PDB file of C-alpha atoms in Angstrom:
ATOM      1  CA  MET A   1      -4.489 -26.170 -20.622  1.00 58.00           C
ATOM      2  CA  GLU A   2      -5.664 -22.676 -21.770  1.00 84.00           C
ATOM      3  CA  LYS A   3      -9.285 -22.382 -22.235  1.00 92.00           C
ATOM      4  CA  ILE A   4     -11.428 -20.235 -24.950  1.00 95.00           C
ATOM      5  CA  ARG A   5     -13.978 -18.781 -22.452  1.00 96.00           C
ATOM      6  CA  VAL A   6     -17.376 -17.749 -23.325  1.00 97.00           C
ATOM      7  CA  ILE A   7     -18.583 -14.268 -21.367  1.00 98.00           C
ATOM      8  CA  ALA A   8     -21.645 -12.162 -21.364  1.00 98.00           C
ATOM      9  CA  LEU A   9     -21.113  -8.525 -21.095  1.00 98.00           C
ATOM     10  CA  ALA A  10     -24.178  -5.823 -20.729  1.00 98.00           C
ATOM     11  CA  VAL A  11     -23.974  -1.936 -21.913  1.00 98.00           C
ATOM     12  CA  PHE A  12     -26.154   0.156 -19.874  1.00 98.00           C
ATOM     13  CA  ARG A  13     -26.628   3.764 -21.187  1.00 97.00           C
ATOM     14  CA  ARG A  14     -26.962   6.916 -19.385  1.00 97.00           C
ATOM     15  CA  ASP A  15     -27.503   9.743 -21.935  1.00 94.00           C
ATOM     16  CA  ASP A  16     -23.938   9.529 -23.647  1.00 93.00           C
ATOM     17  CA  GLU A  17     -22.170   7.699 -21.031  1.00 97.00           C
ATOM     18  CA  ILE A  18     -21.628   3.688 -20.582  1.00 97.00           C
ATOM     19  CA  LEU A  19     -21.687   1.859 -17.446  1.00 98.00           C
ATOM     20  CA  VAL A  20     -17.944   0.117 -17.395  1.00 98.00           C
ATOM     21  CA  ASN A  21     -16.023  -2.064 -14.779  1.00 96.00           C
ATOM     22  CA  GLU A  22     -12.558  -0.452 -14.283  1.00 95.00           C
ATOM     23  CA  TRP A  23      -9.301  -2.452 -13.802  1.00 93.00           C
ATOM     24  CA  TYR A  24      -5.988  -2.457 -14.088  1.00 92.00           C
ATOM     25  CA  ASP A  25      -3.359  -4.042 -15.564  1.00 91.00           C
ATOM     26  CA  SER A  26       0.033  -4.221 -14.019  1.00 91.00           C
ATOM     27  CA  VAL A  27       1.915  -5.104 -16.775  1.00 92.00           C
ATOM     28  CA  LYS A  28       0.777  -2.343 -19.341  1.00 91.00           C
ATOM     29  CA  ARG A  29       0.516  -0.163 -16.543  1.00 92.00           C
ATOM     30  CA  GLU A  30      -3.076   0.668 -18.140  1.00 92.00           C
ATOM     31  CA  THR A  31      -6.416   1.656 -16.368  1.00 94.00           C
ATOM     32  CA  PHE A  32      -8.847  -0.089 -18.805  1.00 95.00           C
ATOM     33  CA  TYR A  33     -12.633  -0.819 -18.677  1.00 97.00           C
ATOM     34  CA  ARG A  34     -15.179  -3.495 -19.816  1.00 96.00           C
ATOM     35  CA  PRO A  35     -19.370  -3.585 -19.653  1.00 98.00           C
ATOM     36  CA  PRO A  36     -20.137  -5.606 -16.453  1.00 97.00           C
ATOM     37  CA  GLY A  37     -20.766  -9.426 -17.278  1.00 96.00           C
ATOM     38  CA  GLY A  38     -18.769 -12.503 -16.742  1.00 95.00           C
ATOM     39  CA  GLY A  39     -18.444 -15.565 -17.823  1.00 96.00           C
ATOM     40  CA  VAL A  40     -21.186 -18.523 -19.254  1.00 98.00           C
ATOM     41  CA  GLU A  41     -21.455 -21.744 -16.551  1.00 97.00           C
ATOM     42  CA  PHE A  42     -22.038 -25.013 -18.694  1.00 97.00           C
ATOM     43  CA  GLY A  43     -25.722 -25.448 -19.184  1.00 97.00           C
ATOM     44  CA  GLU A  44     -26.571 -21.584 -18.459  1.00 98.00           C
ATOM     45  CA  ARG A  45     -28.274 -19.884 -21.480  1.00 98.00           C
ATOM     46  CA  VAL A  46     -26.250 -16.336 -21.878  1.00 97.00           C
ATOM     47  CA  ILE A  47     -29.440 -14.335 -21.024  1.00 97.00           C
ATOM     48  CA  ASP A  48     -29.009 -16.034 -17.799  1.00 98.00           C
ATOM     49  CA  THR A  49     -26.020 -15.333 -17.561  1.00 98.00           C
ATOM     50  CA  LEU A  50     -26.550 -11.734 -17.873  1.00 97.00           C
ATOM     51  CA  ARG A  51     -29.215 -11.547 -15.236  1.00 97.00           C
ATOM     52  CA  ARG A  52     -26.864 -13.624 -12.609  1.00 97.00           C
ATOM     53  CA  GLU A  53     -23.860 -11.489 -13.285  1.00 95.00           C
ATOM     54  CA  MET A  54     -25.936  -8.322 -12.841  1.00 96.00           C
ATOM     55  CA  ARG A  55     -27.472  -9.447  -9.889  1.00 95.00           C
ATOM     56  CA  GLU A  56     -23.715 -10.665  -8.265  1.00 92.00           C
ATOM     57  CA  GLU A  57     -21.786  -7.856  -9.513  1.00 91.00           C
ATOM     58  CA  LEU A  58     -24.190  -4.787  -9.148  1.00 93.00           C
ATOM     59  CA  GLY A  59     -27.546  -6.034  -7.110  1.00 93.00           C
ATOM     60  CA  ALA A  60     -29.477  -5.488 -10.109  1.00 96.00           C
ATOM     61  CA  GLU A  61     -32.149  -6.658 -12.339  1.00 98.00           C
ATOM     62  CA  ILE A  62     -32.342  -6.044 -15.917  1.00 98.00           C
ATOM     63  CA  ARG A  63     -34.879  -5.489 -18.914  1.00 98.00           C
ATOM     64  CA  ASP A  64     -34.884  -4.564 -22.280  1.00 98.00           C
ATOM     65  CA  VAL A  65     -31.749  -7.053 -22.958  1.00 97.00           C
ATOM     66  CA  ARG A  66     -31.021  -6.815 -26.837  1.00 97.00           C
ATOM     67  CA  LEU A  67     -28.230  -9.038 -28.237  1.00 97.00           C
ATOM     68  CA  LEU A  68     -25.679  -6.036 -30.549  1.00 97.00           C
ATOM     69  CA  GLN A  69     -23.285  -8.514 -31.245  1.00 97.00           C
ATOM     70  CA  VAL A  70     -21.107 -12.106 -30.534  1.00 97.00           C
ATOM     71  CA  THR A  71     -17.139 -11.343 -31.002  1.00 97.00           C
ATOM     72  CA  GLU A  72     -14.278 -12.955 -30.635  1.00 96.00           C
ATOM     73  CA  ASN A  73     -11.228 -11.220 -28.649  1.00 92.00           C
ATOM     74  CA  LEU A  74      -7.768 -12.471 -28.046  1.00 92.00           C
ATOM     75  CA  PHE A  75      -5.774 -10.192 -25.869  1.00 92.00           C
ATOM     76  CA  VAL A  76      -3.279 -10.039 -23.029  1.00 89.00           C
ATOM     77  CA  ARG A  77      -4.042  -8.981 -19.814  1.00 88.00           C
ATOM     78  CA  ASN A  78      -1.471  -8.935 -16.770  1.00 87.00           C
ATOM     79  CA  GLY A  79       1.168 -10.770 -19.117  1.00 88.00           C
ATOM     80  CA  LYS A  80      -1.194 -13.721 -19.901  1.00 92.00           C
ATOM     81  CA  LEU A  81      -3.151 -14.406 -23.496  1.00 90.00           C
ATOM     82  CA  GLY A  82      -6.627 -14.680 -23.073  1.00 90.00           C
ATOM     83  CA  HIS A  83      -9.484 -15.846 -25.747  1.00 96.00           C
ATOM     84  CA  GLU A  84     -13.027 -15.244 -25.108  1.00 96.00           C
ATOM     85  CA  ILE A  85     -16.330 -15.480 -27.140  1.00 97.00           C
ATOM     86  CA  VAL A  86     -18.068 -11.897 -26.430  1.00 98.00           C
ATOM     87  CA  TRP A  87     -22.024 -12.037 -26.206  1.00 98.00           C
ATOM     88  CA  ILE A  88     -22.409  -8.200 -26.293  1.00 98.00           C
ATOM     89  CA  HIS A  89     -25.983  -7.165 -25.008  1.00 98.00           C
ATOM     90  CA  ASP A  90     -27.851  -3.705 -24.675  1.00 97.00           C
ATOM     91  CA  ALA A  91     -29.987  -3.756 -21.047  1.00 98.00           C
ATOM     92  CA  ALA A  92     -31.706  -1.527 -19.299  1.00 98.00           C
ATOM     93  CA  PHE A  93     -32.223  -1.617 -15.336  1.00 98.00           C
ATOM     94  CA  VAL A  94     -35.420  -2.487 -13.583  1.00 98.00           C
ATOM     95  CA  ASP A  95     -35.097  -0.370 -11.211  1.00 98.00           C
ATOM     96  CA  PRO A  96     -34.229   3.439 -12.269  1.00 97.00           C
ATOM     97  CA  ALA A  97     -32.662   4.473  -9.084  1.00 97.00           C
ATOM     98  CA  PHE A  98     -29.249   2.552 -10.442  1.00 97.00           C
ATOM     99  CA  TYR A  99     -28.972   5.091 -12.936  1.00 98.00           C
ATOM    100  CA  ALA A 100     -28.521   7.807 -10.043  1.00 97.00           C
ATOM    101  CA  ARG A 101     -25.305   6.284  -8.596  1.00 96.00           C
ATOM    102  CA  ASP A 102     -22.209   6.922  -9.942  1.00 95.00           C
ATOM    103  CA  GLU A 103     -20.331   4.403  -8.620  1.00 95.00           C
ATOM    104  CA  PHE A 104     -20.554   0.533  -7.993  1.00 94.00           C
ATOM    105  CA  LEU A 105     -18.404  -1.322  -5.833  1.00 92.00           C
ATOM    106  CA  ILE A 106     -18.194  -5.025  -7.279  1.00 88.00           C
ATOM    107  CA  ASP A 107     -16.234  -8.186  -6.646  1.00 79.00           C
ATOM    108  CA  GLU A 108     -15.073 -10.338  -9.634  1.00 74.00           C
ATOM    109  CA  ASN A 109     -13.796 -13.644  -8.619  1.00 70.00           C
ATOM    110  CA  GLY A 110     -12.062 -12.217  -5.893  1.00 72.00           C
ATOM    111  CA  THR A 111     -11.023  -9.031  -7.283  1.00 75.00           C
ATOM    112  CA  ARG A 112     -12.395  -6.112  -5.876  1.00 84.00           C
ATOM    113  CA  GLY A 113     -13.298  -3.141  -8.110  1.00 89.00           C
ATOM    114  CA  ARG A 114     -15.718  -0.624  -9.222  1.00 95.00           C
ATOM    115  CA  ALA A 115     -18.504   0.292 -12.169  1.00 96.00           C
ATOM    116  CA  VAL A 116     -18.463   3.660 -13.098  1.00 97.00           C
ATOM    117  CA  TRP A 117     -20.276   5.610 -15.778  1.00 98.00           C
ATOM    118  CA  LYS A 118     -17.861   6.987 -18.352  1.00 97.00           C
ATOM    119  CA  SER A 119     -18.628   8.862 -21.701  1.00 96.00           C
ATOM    120  CA  LEU A 120     -18.535   7.085 -25.174  1.00 93.00           C
ATOM    121  CA  ARG A 121     -16.420  10.119 -26.567  1.00 94.00           C
ATOM    122  CA  GLU A 122     -13.581   9.003 -24.277  1.00 94.00           C
ATOM    123  CA  PHE A 123     -13.046   5.919 -25.716  1.00 95.00           C
ATOM    124  CA  GLU A 124     -13.748   7.552 -29.081  1.00 93.00           C
ATOM    125  CA  ARG A 125     -10.621   9.824 -28.121  1.00 93.00           C
ATOM    126  CA  GLY A 126      -8.855   7.144 -26.894  1.00 90.00           C
ATOM    127  CA  VAL A 127      -8.591   9.091 -23.567  1.00 90.00           C
ATOM    128  CA  ALA A 128      -9.447   5.912 -22.126  1.00 93.00           C
ATOM    129  CA  SER A 129      -9.683   2.151 -23.144  1.00 93.00           C
ATOM    130  CA  LEU A 130     -12.639   0.109 -23.839  1.00 96.00           C
ATOM    131  CA  TYR A 131     -12.474  -3.843 -24.479  1.00 95.00           C
ATOM    132  CA  PRO A 132     -13.134  -6.169 -25.905  1.00 95.00           C
ATOM    133  CA  ASP A 133     -11.368  -4.265 -29.106  1.00 91.00           C
ATOM    134  CA  GLY A 134     -13.877  -2.942 -31.715  1.00 93.00           C
ATOM    135  CA  LEU A 135     -16.715  -1.925 -28.759  1.00 95.00           C
ATOM    136  CA  VAL A 136     -16.451   1.709 -29.176  1.00 93.00           C
ATOM    137  CA  GLU A 137     -17.075   1.357 -32.975  1.00 93.00           C
ATOM    138  CA  LEU A 138     -20.679  -1.055 -32.536  1.00 94.00           C
ATOM    139  CA  LEU A 139     -21.886   1.290 -29.946  1.00 92.00           C
ATOM    140  CA  LYS A 140     -21.303   4.595 -31.713  1.00 86.00           C
ATOM    141  CA  GLN A 141     -23.379   2.470 -34.833  1.00 85.00           C
ATOM    142  CA  ALA A 142     -25.876   1.066 -32.234  1.00 77.00           C
ATOM    143  CA  THR A 143     -26.246   4.857 -31.109  1.00 71.00           C
ATOM    144  CA  ASP A 144     -26.665   5.893 -34.681  1.00 67.00           C
ATOM    145  CA  ASP A 145     -29.295   3.369 -35.469  1.00 65.00           C
ATOM    146  CA  ARG A 146     -31.415   4.629 -32.688  1.00 58.00           C
TER     147      ARG A 146
END
């Protein structure tokens, strides 16, 4: 049975860059990016998911977490349909040393990958793909509102 997955994502900013996990879709032959985060477990609050996922993926503690938007994401990855309810948050690292790192090695559900800083302009110009859909516009608006 297919399920709707609830996930929480954290957007970290370094000047005009955001931290994103880099993944590859073997069917589309596309490298794509998504902010770090993961699935909300039963009985877990979204904020606790963010804290747990940042510890697991990046080894980081976070602060200043602020909800930007909740959105629905329908997508196809590696030929399989996915459906998510996505809680998107702005966040900051407690330890400023994390902003000096250019790359983080991550392991998400047994799949190894990396998180890197990418310029929001790359996503705006379509040079790189950022998911979920609509995130580029949301982040641009949130940046303009600052």
